[in-house]
Each structure stands twice: as structure tokens, then as C-alpha cells.
Amino acid sequence: MNVLPKKWMWGVFFLLTTFVSLWFCGQATLRLKEYLRYGCITQGYVENFLVKELAADKYVIEAHFVYEVDSVYYQGATLLNAPVFLNRDAALQHVAKHWEEKAWGVWYDREKPSYASIQRLFPFKALFNAGLSLGILLYFIGLKNYMARKLCNSIKCKEGF
């Protein structure tokens, strides 16, 4: 009786785990690139806030702002990822209480100042997911190699698994 699953099952499992790891690494790379893109900061002023409905119980705020870089004025808009609200009224109350009449720091791309955002969040979750998926992939690669060596040692085989 064969202790290990058939080779094709390991191959399918390895490919699936590899694709998941590559997906998470790609997402982390894109989010980190976006984070690093906005390397300069200047002062800007929000012209207005709009509430956007993402789902029936998920509302976020979109801010339209103006900022100046090298004596040139730019306009931008940012969909604020945090905080997320359960209804439109809660979002409007939060804006009225905390964000009206406030100057904002505007993060922008030095090479293309028209690319800007008032929110710059470090992608902790995306990087964590990428690291975790790579760790799982490496674990299963190590497990396969360990089981292959153990099986070969127990039956004294000369060729690889």
C-alpha cells in the first residue's frame, strides 16, 4: 500500500497552492507599489465629501480636494477605505463631526503630481496574506521532500521520488 498520495495529486495540490501564493503576492506587490508611489506630501483642502454606497450595508466617503505642487493647482478625488459605515446617515454625521473645515495632507507622486490621494494606508493585510501563503507553500514543499526521503530510506530506494 502506498503511504503517500499519487504523484498527480501532489502536482495538482502544488499548482493550486502556487497559484494562490502568486495571487496574494501579486496583490501585495500592487498595493505596496501604490503605497510607495505617493512619496511626497503637501497641504490640500477638501472641497466636498460624498457618500458612496458599495453594498447595501457598506458606505464609504469620497473626498474631492484641491492641492498645489510647484505653483500649479491640481484637483483630485479619493475613495476613503476607512472607516466604513453601515448607513448613509452615519457617514454624513461622521463627516460633519470630524472632517469639515479641516486642512488635509495630500500624498502625491513626484513624477506625476496629478496622481494624489489624501489617504495613504500601508498594506499590512496584503503583505501578511502573501507571507502566510508563501509560508504554507514552503511548508508543503518541505513536507513532500521529507516524506519522499523517509519513504526512500525505509525501502532503500536509489532513485528520487
PDB file of C-alpha atoms in Angstrom:
ATOM      1  CA  MET A   1       0.000   0.000   0.000  1.00  0.00           C
ATOM      2  CA  ASN A   2       1.330   3.424  -0.941  1.00  0.00           C
ATOM      3  CA  VAL A   3       1.536   5.773   2.062  1.00  0.00           C
ATOM      4  CA  LEU A   4       1.744   8.950   0.005  1.00  0.00           C
ATOM      5  CA  PRO A   5      -0.969  10.115  -2.394  1.00  0.00           C
ATOM      6  CA  LYS A   6      -0.275   9.624  -6.061  1.00  0.00           C
ATOM      7  CA  LYS A   7       2.170  11.973  -7.771  1.00  0.00           C
ATOM      8  CA  TRP A   8      -0.529  13.704  -9.792  1.00  0.00           C
ATOM      9  CA  MET A   9      -2.410  14.640  -6.613  1.00  0.00           C
ATOM     10  CA  TRP A  10       0.713  16.280  -5.228  1.00  0.00           C
ATOM     11  CA  GLY A  11       1.171  18.064  -8.551  1.00  0.00           C
ATOM     12  CA  VAL A  12      -2.384  19.424  -8.559  1.00  0.00           C
ATOM     13  CA  PHE A  13      -2.106  20.454  -4.923  1.00  0.00           C
ATOM     14  CA  PHE A  14       1.263  22.099  -5.560  1.00  0.00           C
ATOM     15  CA  LEU A  15      -0.071  24.028  -8.574  1.00  0.00           C
ATOM     16  CA  LEU A  16      -3.144  25.176  -6.656  1.00  0.00           C
ATOM     17  CA  THR A  17      -1.059  26.335  -3.701  1.00  0.00           C
ATOM     18  CA  THR A  18       1.399  28.048  -6.046  1.00  0.00           C
ATOM     19  CA  PHE A  19      -1.362  29.939  -7.867  1.00  0.00           C
ATOM     20  CA  VAL A  20      -2.900  31.090  -4.579  1.00  0.00           C
ATOM     21  CA  SER A  21       0.506  32.252  -3.348  1.00  0.00           C
ATOM     22  CA  LEU A  22       1.205  34.078  -6.609  1.00  0.00           C
ATOM     23  CA  TRP A  23      -2.206  35.774  -6.414  1.00  0.00           C
ATOM     24  CA  PHE A  24      -1.577  37.046  -2.883  1.00  0.00           C
ATOM     25  CA  CYS A  25       1.976  38.110  -3.764  1.00  0.00           C
ATOM     26  CA  GLY A  26       0.695  39.979  -6.813  1.00  0.00           C
ATOM     27  CA  GLN A  27      -1.947  41.770  -4.759  1.00  0.00           C
ATOM     28  CA  ALA A  28       0.627  42.699  -2.123  1.00  0.00           C
ATOM     29  CA  THR A  29       3.034  43.961  -4.783  1.00  0.00           C
ATOM     30  CA  LEU A  30       0.380  46.163  -6.390  1.00  0.00           C
ATOM     31  CA  ARG A  31      -0.733  47.636  -3.069  1.00  0.00           C
ATOM     32  CA  LEU A  32       2.842  48.211  -1.924  1.00  0.00           C
ATOM     33  CA  LYS A  33       3.659  49.874  -5.243  1.00  0.00           C
ATOM     34  CA  GLU A  34       0.649  52.173  -4.820  1.00  0.00           C
ATOM     35  CA  TYR A  35       1.721  52.965  -1.257  1.00  0.00           C
ATOM     36  CA  LEU A  36       5.286  53.791  -2.319  1.00  0.00           C
ATOM     37  CA  ARG A  37       4.106  55.779  -5.331  1.00  0.00           C
ATOM     38  CA  TYR A  38       2.735  58.539  -3.133  1.00  0.00           C
ATOM     39  CA  GLY A  39       6.045  59.602  -1.628  1.00  0.00           C
ATOM     40  CA  CYS A  40       5.593  63.378  -1.336  1.00  0.00           C
ATOM     41  CA  ILE A  41       3.138  65.314   0.773  1.00  0.00           C
ATOM     42  CA  THR A  42       1.676  68.784   0.534  1.00  0.00           C
ATOM     43  CA  GLN A  43      -1.228  70.586   2.130  1.00  0.00           C
ATOM     44  CA  GLY A  44      -4.604  70.457   0.448  1.00  0.00           C
ATOM     45  CA  TYR A  45      -8.177  71.392   1.151  1.00  0.00           C
ATOM     46  CA  VAL A  46     -11.213  69.206   0.728  1.00  0.00           C
ATOM     47  CA  GLU A  47     -13.900  70.869  -1.369  1.00  0.00           C
ATOM     48  CA  ASN A  48     -16.652  68.382  -0.571  1.00  0.00           C
ATOM     49  CA  PHE A  49     -17.375  64.920   0.733  1.00  0.00           C
ATOM     50  CA  LEU A  50     -19.748  62.479  -0.940  1.00  0.00           C
ATOM     51  CA  VAL A  51     -21.087  59.237   0.470  1.00  0.00           C
ATOM     52  CA  LYS A  52     -20.731  56.258  -1.866  1.00  0.00           C
ATOM     53  CA  GLU A  53     -22.683  53.037  -1.445  1.00  0.00           C
ATOM     54  CA  LEU A  54     -20.532  49.960  -2.061  1.00  0.00           C
ATOM     55  CA  ALA A  55     -23.124  47.444  -0.852  1.00  0.00           C
ATOM     56  CA  ALA A  56     -26.450  47.512   0.981  1.00  0.00           C
ATOM     57  CA  ASP A  57     -24.716  47.930   4.338  1.00  0.00           C
ATOM     58  CA  LYS A  58     -21.333  49.313   3.288  1.00  0.00           C
ATOM     59  CA  TYR A  59     -20.852  53.037   2.785  1.00  0.00           C
ATOM     60  CA  VAL A  60     -17.596  54.919   2.322  1.00  0.00           C
ATOM     61  CA  ILE A  61     -16.727  58.557   1.858  1.00  0.00           C
ATOM     62  CA  GLU A  62     -15.324  60.076  -1.302  1.00  0.00           C
ATOM     63  CA  ALA A  63     -13.379  63.297  -0.829  1.00  0.00           C
ATOM     64  CA  HIS A  64     -12.793  65.830  -3.617  1.00  0.00           C
ATOM     65  CA  PHE A  65      -9.791  68.017  -2.874  1.00  0.00           C
ATOM     66  CA  VAL A  66      -7.502  70.714  -4.262  1.00  0.00           C
ATOM     67  CA  TYR A  67      -3.746  70.937  -3.717  1.00  0.00           C
ATOM     68  CA  GLU A  68      -0.769  72.847  -5.053  1.00  0.00           C
ATOM     69  CA  VAL A  69       2.557  71.476  -6.294  1.00  0.00           C
ATOM     70  CA  ASP A  70       5.229  73.792  -7.735  1.00  0.00           C
ATOM     71  CA  SER A  71       2.747  76.683  -8.154  1.00  0.00           C
ATOM     72  CA  VAL A  72       0.315  74.501 -10.122  1.00  0.00           C
ATOM     73  CA  TYR A  73      -3.102  73.650  -8.691  1.00  0.00           C
ATOM     74  CA  TYR A  74      -4.488  70.154  -9.056  1.00  0.00           C
ATOM     75  CA  GLN A  75      -7.810  68.556  -8.216  1.00  0.00           C
ATOM     76  CA  GLY A  76      -8.213  65.030  -7.003  1.00  0.00           C
ATOM     77  CA  ALA A  77     -10.676  62.580  -5.532  1.00  0.00           C
ATOM     78  CA  THR A  78     -10.087  59.775  -3.073  1.00  0.00           C
ATOM     79  CA  LEU A  79     -12.405  56.981  -2.036  1.00  0.00           C
ATOM     80  CA  LEU A  80     -11.576  56.626   1.665  1.00  0.00           C
ATOM     81  CA  ASN A  81     -11.254  52.935   2.544  1.00  0.00           C
ATOM     82  CA  ALA A  82     -11.550  53.528   6.273  1.00  0.00           C
ATOM     83  CA  PRO A  83     -13.787  53.992   8.143  1.00  0.00           C
ATOM     84  CA  VAL A  84     -16.628  52.012   6.580  1.00  0.00           C
ATOM     85  CA  PHE A  85     -20.175  52.863   7.653  1.00  0.00           C
ATOM     86  CA  LEU A  86     -23.344  50.779   7.862  1.00  0.00           C
ATOM     87  CA  ASN A  87     -25.640  53.527   6.550  1.00  0.00           C
ATOM     88  CA  ARG A  88     -25.560  56.868   4.751  1.00  0.00           C
ATOM     89  CA  ASP A  89     -26.607  58.915   7.801  1.00  0.00           C
ATOM     90  CA  ALA A  90     -23.749  57.595   9.933  1.00  0.00           C
ATOM     91  CA  ALA A  91     -21.268  58.556   7.223  1.00  0.00           C
ATOM     92  CA  LEU A  92     -22.723  62.063   6.893  1.00  0.00           C
ATOM     93  CA  GLN A  93     -22.687  62.565  10.671  1.00  0.00           C
ATOM     94  CA  HIS A  94     -19.062  61.452  10.840  1.00  0.00           C
ATOM     95  CA  VAL A  95     -18.090  63.914   8.121  1.00  0.00           C
ATOM     96  CA  ALA A  96     -19.944  66.777   9.817  1.00  0.00           C
ATOM     97  CA  LYS A  97     -18.447  65.998  13.215  1.00  0.00           C
ATOM     98  CA  HIS A  98     -14.840  65.173  12.347  1.00  0.00           C
ATOM     99  CA  TRP A  99     -13.822  66.259   8.880  1.00  0.00           C
ATOM    100  CA  GLU A 100     -15.489  69.520   7.829  1.00  0.00           C
ATOM    101  CA  GLU A 101     -13.318  72.649   7.789  1.00  0.00           C
ATOM    102  CA  LYS A 102     -10.060  70.765   8.033  1.00  0.00           C
ATOM    103  CA  ALA A 103      -6.865  71.039   6.011  1.00  0.00           C
ATOM    104  CA  TRP A 104      -5.589  67.702   4.787  1.00  0.00           C
ATOM    105  CA  GLY A 105      -2.228  66.278   3.888  1.00  0.00           C
ATOM    106  CA  VAL A 106      -2.247  65.253   0.247  1.00  0.00           C
ATOM    107  CA  TRP A 107       0.113  62.481  -0.823  1.00  0.00           C
ATOM    108  CA  TYR A 108       1.183  62.730  -4.446  1.00  0.00           C
ATOM    109  CA  ASP A 109       3.518  61.188  -6.994  1.00  0.00           C
ATOM    110  CA  ARG A 110       6.597  63.382  -7.523  1.00  0.00           C
ATOM    111  CA  GLU A 111       6.888  62.435 -11.203  1.00  0.00           C
ATOM    112  CA  LYS A 112       3.165  62.856 -11.922  1.00  0.00           C
ATOM    113  CA  PRO A 113       1.680  65.294  -9.388  1.00  0.00           C
ATOM    114  CA  SER A 114      -1.802  64.764 -10.815  1.00  0.00           C
ATOM    115  CA  TYR A 115      -1.797  61.336  -9.092  1.00  0.00           C
ATOM    116  CA  ALA A 116      -2.708  62.070  -5.500  1.00  0.00           C
ATOM    117  CA  SER A 117      -4.604  60.776  -2.508  1.00  0.00           C
ATOM    118  CA  ILE A 118      -5.492  62.052   0.941  1.00  0.00           C
ATOM    119  CA  GLN A 119      -5.304  58.540   2.358  1.00  0.00           C
ATOM    120  CA  ARG A 120      -2.107  56.501   2.351  1.00  0.00           C
ATOM    121  CA  LEU A 121      -2.576  53.165   4.084  1.00  0.00           C
ATOM    122  CA  PHE A 122       0.281  50.697   4.462  1.00  0.00           C
ATOM    123  CA  PRO A 123      -0.815  47.305   3.026  1.00  0.00           C
ATOM    124  CA  PHE A 124      -0.321  45.231   6.199  1.00  0.00           C
ATOM    125  CA  LYS A 125      -3.088  42.755   5.388  1.00  0.00           C
ATOM    126  CA  ALA A 126      -1.952  42.154   1.801  1.00  0.00           C
ATOM    127  CA  LEU A 127       1.662  41.620   2.885  1.00  0.00           C
ATOM    128  CA  PHE A 128       0.579  39.338   5.731  1.00  0.00           C
ATOM    129  CA  ASN A 129      -1.558  37.243   3.358  1.00  0.00           C
ATOM    130  CA  ALA A 130       1.332  36.991   0.890  1.00  0.00           C
ATOM    131  CA  GLY A 131       3.781  35.941   3.602  1.00  0.00           C
ATOM    132  CA  LEU A 132       1.343  33.426   5.045  1.00  0.00           C
ATOM    133  CA  SER A 133       0.574  31.853   1.672  1.00  0.00           C
ATOM    134  CA  LEU A 134       4.284  31.626   0.835  1.00  0.00           C
ATOM    135  CA  GLY A 135       4.907  30.036   4.232  1.00  0.00           C
ATOM    136  CA  ILE A 136       2.213  27.432   3.565  1.00  0.00           C
ATOM    137  CA  LEU A 137       3.657  26.744   0.116  1.00  0.00           C
ATOM    138  CA  LEU A 138       7.163  26.280   1.534  1.00  0.00           C
ATOM    139  CA  TYR A 139       5.787  24.069   4.315  1.00  0.00           C
ATOM    140  CA  PHE A 140       4.155  21.687   1.850  1.00  0.00           C
ATOM    141  CA  ILE A 141       7.243  21.623  -0.358  1.00  0.00           C
ATOM    142  CA  GLY A 142       9.303  20.709   2.706  1.00  0.00           C
ATOM    143  CA  LEU A 143       6.723  18.123   3.782  1.00  0.00           C
ATOM    144  CA  LYS A 144       6.801  16.456   0.359  1.00  0.00           C
ATOM    145  CA  ASN A 145      10.600  16.319   0.386  1.00  0.00           C
ATOM    146  CA  TYR A 146      10.635  14.964   3.948  1.00  0.00           C
ATOM    147  CA  MET A 147       8.102  12.245   3.145  1.00  0.00           C
ATOM    148  CA  ALA A 148       9.967  11.308  -0.038  1.00  0.00           C
ATOM    149  CA  ARG A 149      13.254  10.946   1.874  1.00  0.00           C
ATOM    150  CA  LYS A 150      11.574   8.979   4.641  1.00  0.00           C
ATOM    151  CA  LEU A 151       9.888   6.628   2.170  1.00  0.00           C
ATOM    152  CA  CYS A 152      13.103   6.147   0.194  1.00  0.00           C
ATOM    153  CA  ASN A 153      15.079   5.444   3.359  1.00  0.00           C
ATOM    154  CA  SER A 154      12.519   2.892   4.537  1.00  0.00           C
ATOM    155  CA  ILE A 155      12.578   0.912   1.283  1.00  0.00           C
ATOM    156  CA  LYS A 156      16.219   1.658   0.430  1.00  0.00           C
ATOM    157  CA  CYS A 157      15.432   3.180  -2.950  1.00  0.00           C
ATOM    158  CA  LYS A 158      18.167   4.649  -5.079  1.00  0.00           C
ATOM    159  CA  GLU A 159      16.210   6.967  -7.351  1.00  0.00           C
ATOM    160  CA  GLY A 160      14.270  10.124  -6.470  1.00  0.00           C
ATOM    161  CA  PHE A 161      10.610  10.255  -5.583  1.00  0.00           C
TER     162      PHE A 161
END
